[in-house]
Short mmCIF file of C-alpha atoms and ligand atoms in Angstrom, two decimals:
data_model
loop_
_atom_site.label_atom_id
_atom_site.label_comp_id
_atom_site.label_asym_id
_atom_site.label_seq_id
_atom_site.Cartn_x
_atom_site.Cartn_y
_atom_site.Cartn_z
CA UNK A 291 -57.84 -16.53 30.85
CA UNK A 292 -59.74 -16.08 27.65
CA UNK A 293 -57.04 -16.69 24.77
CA UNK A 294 -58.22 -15.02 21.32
CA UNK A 295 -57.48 -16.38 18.01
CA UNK A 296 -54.61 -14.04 16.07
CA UNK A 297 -54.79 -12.59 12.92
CA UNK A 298 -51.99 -13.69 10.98
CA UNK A 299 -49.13 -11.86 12.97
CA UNK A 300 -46.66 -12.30 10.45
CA UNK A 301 -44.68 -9.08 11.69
CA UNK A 302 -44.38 -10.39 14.97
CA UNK A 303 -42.73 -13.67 13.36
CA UNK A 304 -39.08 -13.07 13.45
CA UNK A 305 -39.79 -11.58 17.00
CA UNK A 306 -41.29 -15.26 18.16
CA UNK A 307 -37.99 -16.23 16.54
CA UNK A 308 -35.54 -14.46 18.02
CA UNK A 309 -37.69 -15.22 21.35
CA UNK A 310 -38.03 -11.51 22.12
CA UNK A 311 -42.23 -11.88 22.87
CA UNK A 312 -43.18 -12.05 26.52
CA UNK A 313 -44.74 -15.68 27.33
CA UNK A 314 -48.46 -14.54 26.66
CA UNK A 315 -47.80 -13.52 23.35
CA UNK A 316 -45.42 -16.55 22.55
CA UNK A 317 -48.41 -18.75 23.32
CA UNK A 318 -50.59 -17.42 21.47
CA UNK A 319 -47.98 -17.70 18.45
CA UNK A 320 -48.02 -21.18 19.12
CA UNK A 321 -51.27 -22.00 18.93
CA UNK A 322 -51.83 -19.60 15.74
CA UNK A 323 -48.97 -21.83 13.80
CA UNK A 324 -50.65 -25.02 14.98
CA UNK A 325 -53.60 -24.12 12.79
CA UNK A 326 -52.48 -21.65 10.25
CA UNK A 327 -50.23 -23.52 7.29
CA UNK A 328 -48.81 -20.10 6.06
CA UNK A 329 -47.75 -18.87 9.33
CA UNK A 330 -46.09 -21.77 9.86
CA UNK A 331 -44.49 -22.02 6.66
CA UNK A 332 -43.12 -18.27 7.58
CA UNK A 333 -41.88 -19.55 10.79
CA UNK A 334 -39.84 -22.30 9.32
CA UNK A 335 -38.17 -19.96 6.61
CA UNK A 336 -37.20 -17.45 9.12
CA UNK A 337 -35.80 -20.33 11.20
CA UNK A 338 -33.94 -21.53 7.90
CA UNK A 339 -32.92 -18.47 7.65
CA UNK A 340 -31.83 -17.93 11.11
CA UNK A 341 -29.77 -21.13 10.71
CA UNK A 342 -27.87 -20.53 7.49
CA UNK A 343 -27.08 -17.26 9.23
CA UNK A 344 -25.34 -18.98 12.00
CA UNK A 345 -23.95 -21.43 9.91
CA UNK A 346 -22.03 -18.30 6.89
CA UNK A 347 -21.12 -16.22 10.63
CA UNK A 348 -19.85 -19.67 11.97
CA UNK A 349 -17.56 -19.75 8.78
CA UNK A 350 -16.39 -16.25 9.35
CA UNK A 351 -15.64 -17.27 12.66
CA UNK A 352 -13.22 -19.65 10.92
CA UNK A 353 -11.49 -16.98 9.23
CA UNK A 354 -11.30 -14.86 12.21
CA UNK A 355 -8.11 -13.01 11.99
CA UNK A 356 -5.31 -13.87 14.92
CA UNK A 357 -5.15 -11.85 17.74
CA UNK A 358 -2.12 -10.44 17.03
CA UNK A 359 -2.71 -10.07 13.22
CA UNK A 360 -2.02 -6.51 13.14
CA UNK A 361 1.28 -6.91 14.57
CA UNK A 362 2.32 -9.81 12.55
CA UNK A 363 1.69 -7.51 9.27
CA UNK A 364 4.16 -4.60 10.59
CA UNK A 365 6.62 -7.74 10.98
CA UNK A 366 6.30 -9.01 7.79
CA UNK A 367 6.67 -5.78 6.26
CA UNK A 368 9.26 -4.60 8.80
CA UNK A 369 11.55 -7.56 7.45
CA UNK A 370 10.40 -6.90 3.59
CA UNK A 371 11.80 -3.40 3.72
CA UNK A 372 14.63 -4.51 5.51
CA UNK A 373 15.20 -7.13 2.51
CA UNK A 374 14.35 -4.98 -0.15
CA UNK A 375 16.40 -2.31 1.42
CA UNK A 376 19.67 -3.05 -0.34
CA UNK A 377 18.74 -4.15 -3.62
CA UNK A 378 16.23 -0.54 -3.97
CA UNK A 379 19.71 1.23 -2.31
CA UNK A 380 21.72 -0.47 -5.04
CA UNK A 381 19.08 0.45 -7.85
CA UNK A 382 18.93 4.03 -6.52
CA UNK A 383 22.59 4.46 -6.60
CA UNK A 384 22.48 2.85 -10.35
CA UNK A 385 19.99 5.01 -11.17
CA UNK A 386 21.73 8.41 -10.05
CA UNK A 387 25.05 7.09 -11.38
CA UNK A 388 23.40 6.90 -14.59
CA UNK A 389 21.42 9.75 -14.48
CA UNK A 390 24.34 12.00 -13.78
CA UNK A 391 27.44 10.30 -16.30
CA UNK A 392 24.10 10.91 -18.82
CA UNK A 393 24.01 14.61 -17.99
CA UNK A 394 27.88 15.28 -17.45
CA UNK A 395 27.95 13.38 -21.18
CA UNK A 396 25.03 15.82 -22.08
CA UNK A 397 27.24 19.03 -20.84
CA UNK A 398 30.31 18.28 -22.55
CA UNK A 399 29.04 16.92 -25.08
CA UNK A 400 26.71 20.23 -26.17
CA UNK A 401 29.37 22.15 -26.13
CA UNK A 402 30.49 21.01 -29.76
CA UNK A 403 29.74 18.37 -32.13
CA UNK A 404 29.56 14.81 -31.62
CA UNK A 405 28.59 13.50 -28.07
CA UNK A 406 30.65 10.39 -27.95
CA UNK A 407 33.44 12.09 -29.41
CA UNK A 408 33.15 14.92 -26.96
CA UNK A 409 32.48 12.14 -24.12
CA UNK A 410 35.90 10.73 -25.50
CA UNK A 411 37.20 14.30 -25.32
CA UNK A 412 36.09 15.07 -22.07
CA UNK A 413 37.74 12.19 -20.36
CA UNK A 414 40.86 12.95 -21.70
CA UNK A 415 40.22 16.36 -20.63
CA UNK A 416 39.31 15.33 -17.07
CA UNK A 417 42.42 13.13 -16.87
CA UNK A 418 44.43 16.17 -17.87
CA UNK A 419 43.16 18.27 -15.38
CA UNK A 420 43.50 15.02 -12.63
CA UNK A 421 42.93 16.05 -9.31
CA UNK A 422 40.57 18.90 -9.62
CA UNK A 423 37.62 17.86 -12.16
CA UNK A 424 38.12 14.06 -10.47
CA UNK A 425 37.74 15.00 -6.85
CA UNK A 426 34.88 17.56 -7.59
CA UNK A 427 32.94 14.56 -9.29
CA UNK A 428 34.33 11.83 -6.24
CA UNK A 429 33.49 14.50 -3.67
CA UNK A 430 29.65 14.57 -5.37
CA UNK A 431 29.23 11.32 -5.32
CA UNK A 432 30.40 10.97 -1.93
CA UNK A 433 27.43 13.73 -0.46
CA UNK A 434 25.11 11.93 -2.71
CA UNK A 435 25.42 8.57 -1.58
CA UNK A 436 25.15 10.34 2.23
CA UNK A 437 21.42 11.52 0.84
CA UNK A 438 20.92 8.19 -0.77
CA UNK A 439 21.62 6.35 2.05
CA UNK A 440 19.60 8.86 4.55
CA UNK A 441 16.75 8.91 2.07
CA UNK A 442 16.70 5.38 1.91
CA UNK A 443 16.38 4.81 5.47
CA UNK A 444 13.14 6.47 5.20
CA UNK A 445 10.66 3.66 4.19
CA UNK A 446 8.30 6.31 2.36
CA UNK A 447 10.29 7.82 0.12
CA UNK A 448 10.38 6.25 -3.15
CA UNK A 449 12.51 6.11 -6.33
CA UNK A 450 10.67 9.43 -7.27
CA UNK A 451 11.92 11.38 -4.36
CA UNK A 452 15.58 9.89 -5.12
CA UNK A 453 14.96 10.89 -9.26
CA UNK A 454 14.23 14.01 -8.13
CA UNK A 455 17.73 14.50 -5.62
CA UNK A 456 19.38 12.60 -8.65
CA UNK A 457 18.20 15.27 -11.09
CA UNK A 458 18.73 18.35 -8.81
CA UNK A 459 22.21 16.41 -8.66
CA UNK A 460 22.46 15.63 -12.15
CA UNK A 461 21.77 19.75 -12.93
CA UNK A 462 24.24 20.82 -10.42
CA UNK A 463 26.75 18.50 -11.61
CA UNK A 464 25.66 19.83 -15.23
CA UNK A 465 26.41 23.11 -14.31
CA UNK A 466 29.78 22.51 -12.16
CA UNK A 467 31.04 20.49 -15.65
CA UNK A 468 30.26 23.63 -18.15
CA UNK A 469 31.99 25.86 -15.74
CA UNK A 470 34.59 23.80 -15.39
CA UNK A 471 35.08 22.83 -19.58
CA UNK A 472 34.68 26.92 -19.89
CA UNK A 473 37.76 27.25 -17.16
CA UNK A 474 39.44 24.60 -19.27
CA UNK A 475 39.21 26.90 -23.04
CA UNK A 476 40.08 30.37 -21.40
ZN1 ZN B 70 -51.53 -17.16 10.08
#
């Protein structure tokens, strides 16, 4: 069998490399690099190549993630809510405590004048009235923690869901106080 002399095959170089050319073909390859110096040149950067290939996948290999990575992250950040839980429960119920004394204060306090003297004014005036004013406030605070603490079971929801409960809160409290100062001057 006659074997003829190959034009540079430089396309079918990376085939010889990855050994996808049937034997006849391979051979022929062969003897083409044994006498051509830029074919074989080609052939031993693709090989380079090849190999520094391997050797960059062979590191990724290294940083293959664990089989069971996935499930390791929802533990980690299973026990992170679970940790941060209190602490964001105990800024949450800050946060509405605040938000509503800052709108009762607000209520009373535009009613007339000066708002620490009114805030002044309005505790006396919720002492005076005792039960009623005290328990309507206690008995808020009571359905908002339920929210808070329903809410805050719900990983999702953030401090801008519980802002806005605080301030639909904080307005209904707002409006419960005015009604109840009015009550108090008729
Ligand atoms: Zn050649």
């Amino acid at each position: 069998m006659q074997i003829e002399e190959l034009q540079c095959p430089t396309d079918e170089i990376a085939a010889y490399v990855d050994g996808e050319l049937d034997a006849a073909l391979e051979m022929r390859m062969d003897l083409h690099f044994a006498s051509c110096r830029a074919c074989s040149i080609e052939l031993n950067h693709q090989k380079e190549f090849l190999r520094n290939l391997d050797i960059s996948l062979g590191h990724e290999r290294e940083l293959e993630l664990p089989a069971d990575f996935a499930k390791q992250v929802v533990v980690n950040a299973e026990s992170t809510v679970s940790g941060l839980r209190r602490p964001s429960e105990r800024f949450n119920a800050l946060f509405i405590c605040a938000g509503l004394a800052l709108f009762v204060l607000f209520a009373m306090g535009a009613e007339a004048g000066s708002l620490l003297d009114k805030a002044a004014e309005a505790l006396g005036q919720t002492a005076a009235i005792g039960g009623i004013f005290g328990h309507l406030v206690y008995s808020l605070f009571i359905g908002l923690a339920i929210v808070v603490r329903s809410i805050a079971g719900q990983a999702q929801i953030g401090v801008l869901a519980v802002g806005a409960m605080a301030l639909m809160f904080a307005g209904f409290s707002l409006y419960i106080s005015r009604r109840v100062l009015r009550t108090l001057k008729t």
